[in-house]
Amino acid sequence: MNGLLIYSRAEAKRNRFAAEKFETLLGARLVFEDEVDFGAPADYVINRTNNAEIAKGFEQRGVRVFNPFVLTALANDKQKCYEFMQAHGIEIMPINQTAPPLVKKPRNGKGGAGVELITQGEITPEESFVYQAPASDLGKDLRVWLIGGEIITAILRVSKSDFRSNFCLGGEALSYSLSEEEKALVMKISGLLAYDYIGIDFVFHHGKIVFNEIEDSVGARMVYEKTQTDILALYCEHIKKVINNG
């Protein structure tokens, strides 16, 4: 099978370990985002960018894309994602806030970049940002990895120096055991989505987890550092199963 693995140049360099896993286990050919040819021969595409148009372009040809367009488009627009979850009965921290304290996030942001905690002053809303009430436990969140409808693992992230707990920003990562109630919430969210491999992030608010965001091209660094799970190998097995079953 002829598979394409698509990364931005920067992310391909930063995630060389993952790229090599896909190349070795699947034989997928690395293509940079700025060189994508939608007419190129491909039986499947692994889209490791946050660019939904890539998925859309190949799906219009009938090529199977991991993750599909609908997931990538939703996950990378935080405002639409929050509205979607709220409409389906999933609790979120309130959005469209106009007075501090609030968290200001780029709608298409990733990795905590551009996120601000605003505690005072007047707010002039901008269309490209989400304005959200902060959770009670700042600097603490939970990521749950899923493949094909199955929970694989969960990692707690905690920062003592920043309200953002992102591992890439220096947060501490710890393996986490989900309660039955937490598993039920994760699976309820999972059932709303068409996806192959994602992370679902939660914040902690007065002792319980609350949905925060979906990570589409989710990384695996924390999983390999904190668990014995070869999660990219599991993802590759999922891709093989989907492709072989047509």
mmCIF file of N, CA and C in Angstrom, residues 2 16 29 33 46 50 52 61 73 82 85 88 105 109 119 127 131 133 152 177 182 196 224 237 246:
data_model
loop_
_atom_site.group_PDB
_atom_site.id
_atom_site.type_symbol
_atom_site.label_atom_id
_atom_site.label_comp_id
_atom_site.label_asym_id
_atom_site.label_seq_id
_atom_site.Cartn_x
_atom_site.Cartn_y
_atom_site.Cartn_z
ATOM 1 N N ASN A 2 0.439 2.218 -0.779
ATOM 2 C CA ASN A 2 1.209 3.451 -0.938
ATOM 3 C C ASN A 2 0.669 4.513 0.021
ATOM 4 N N ARG A 16 11.095 13.680 14.761
ATOM 5 C CA ARG A 16 11.770 12.706 13.917
ATOM 6 C C ARG A 16 11.524 11.273 14.386
ATOM 7 N N ARG A 29 5.648 7.281 3.057
ATOM 8 C CA ARG A 29 6.641 8.209 2.500
ATOM 9 C C ARG A 29 6.395 9.614 3.034
ATOM 10 N N GLU A 33 4.395 19.505 4.209
ATOM 11 C CA GLU A 33 3.109 20.180 4.012
ATOM 12 C C GLU A 33 3.135 21.139 2.834
ATOM 13 N N ILE A 46 -1.493 9.875 6.199
ATOM 14 C CA ILE A 46 -1.417 10.174 7.631
ATOM 15 C C ILE A 46 -1.118 11.660 7.734
ATOM 16 N N ASN A 50 -1.976 20.276 11.319
ATOM 17 C CA ASN A 50 -3.299 20.693 11.812
ATOM 18 C C ASN A 50 -4.121 21.310 10.686
ATOM 19 N N ALA A 52 -6.696 21.107 8.008
ATOM 20 C CA ALA A 52 -7.839 20.300 7.574
ATOM 21 C C ALA A 52 -7.974 20.263 6.053
ATOM 22 N N ARG A 61 -10.738 12.848 -3.314
ATOM 23 C CA ARG A 61 -10.294 11.827 -4.279
ATOM 24 C C ARG A 61 -10.656 10.424 -3.832
ATOM 25 N N ALA A 73 -10.864 19.636 11.276
ATOM 26 C CA ALA A 73 -11.511 20.945 11.218
ATOM 27 C C ALA A 73 -12.084 21.336 12.576
ATOM 28 N N TYR A 82 -15.775 24.009 21.311
ATOM 29 C CA TYR A 82 -16.505 24.235 22.558
ATOM 30 C C TYR A 82 -18.014 24.290 22.317
ATOM 31 N N MET A 85 -19.284 20.728 21.717
ATOM 32 C CA MET A 85 -19.378 19.931 22.944
ATOM 33 C C MET A 85 -20.551 20.382 23.803
ATOM 34 N N HIS A 88 -23.803 19.130 22.708
ATOM 35 C CA HIS A 88 -24.002 17.691 22.914
ATOM 36 C C HIS A 88 -23.939 17.301 24.396
ATOM 37 N N LYS A 105 -7.370 32.505 24.418
ATOM 38 C CA LYS A 105 -6.675 31.466 23.647
ATOM 39 C C LYS A 105 -6.849 31.712 22.151
ATOM 40 N N GLY A 109 -4.826 27.641 18.184
ATOM 41 C CA GLY A 109 -3.554 27.482 18.880
ATOM 42 C C GLY A 109 -3.244 26.043 19.242
ATOM 43 N N THR A 119 -6.280 38.868 34.279
ATOM 44 C CA THR A 119 -6.870 39.003 35.607
ATOM 45 C C THR A 119 -7.462 40.378 35.884
ATOM 46 N N GLU A 127 -12.002 38.173 16.976
ATOM 47 C CA GLU A 127 -12.622 36.991 16.379
ATOM 48 C C GLU A 127 -11.706 35.770 16.412
ATOM 49 N N TYR A 131 -12.450 33.363 24.589
ATOM 50 C CA TYR A 131 -12.375 33.988 25.906
ATOM 51 C C TYR A 131 -13.149 33.103 26.884
ATOM 52 N N ALA A 133 -13.696 31.212 30.876
ATOM 53 C CA ALA A 133 -13.512 31.254 32.325
ATOM 54 C C ALA A 133 -12.435 30.250 32.725
ATOM 55 N N ILE A 152 -6.227 4.479 25.461
ATOM 56 C CA ILE A 152 -4.920 3.833 25.528
ATOM 57 C C ILE A 152 -4.201 4.150 26.830
ATOM 58 N N SER A 177 -4.382 7.176 36.500
ATOM 59 C CA SER A 177 -5.392 6.122 36.396
ATOM 60 C C SER A 177 -6.783 6.754 36.420
ATOM 61 N N GLU A 182 -14.633 9.068 35.119
ATOM 62 C CA GLU A 182 -13.817 9.767 34.119
ATOM 63 C C GLU A 182 -13.770 8.996 32.808
ATOM 64 N N ASP A 196 -9.199 8.715 14.399
ATOM 65 C CA ASP A 196 -8.350 7.528 14.469
ATOM 66 C C ASP A 196 -7.434 7.569 15.688
ATOM 67 N N TYR A 224 5.836 7.879 25.914
ATOM 68 C CA TYR A 224 7.072 7.092 25.893
ATOM 69 C C TYR A 224 7.936 7.361 27.117
ATOM 70 N N GLU A 237 -0.796 -0.207 13.821
ATOM 71 C CA GLU A 237 -1.622 -1.411 13.711
ATOM 72 C C GLU A 237 -3.060 -1.049 13.379
ATOM 73 N N GLY A 246 -10.589 -2.378 4.094
ATOM 74 C CA GLY A 246 -11.192 -1.621 2.994
ATOM 75 C C GLY A 246 -12.092 -0.512 3.393
#
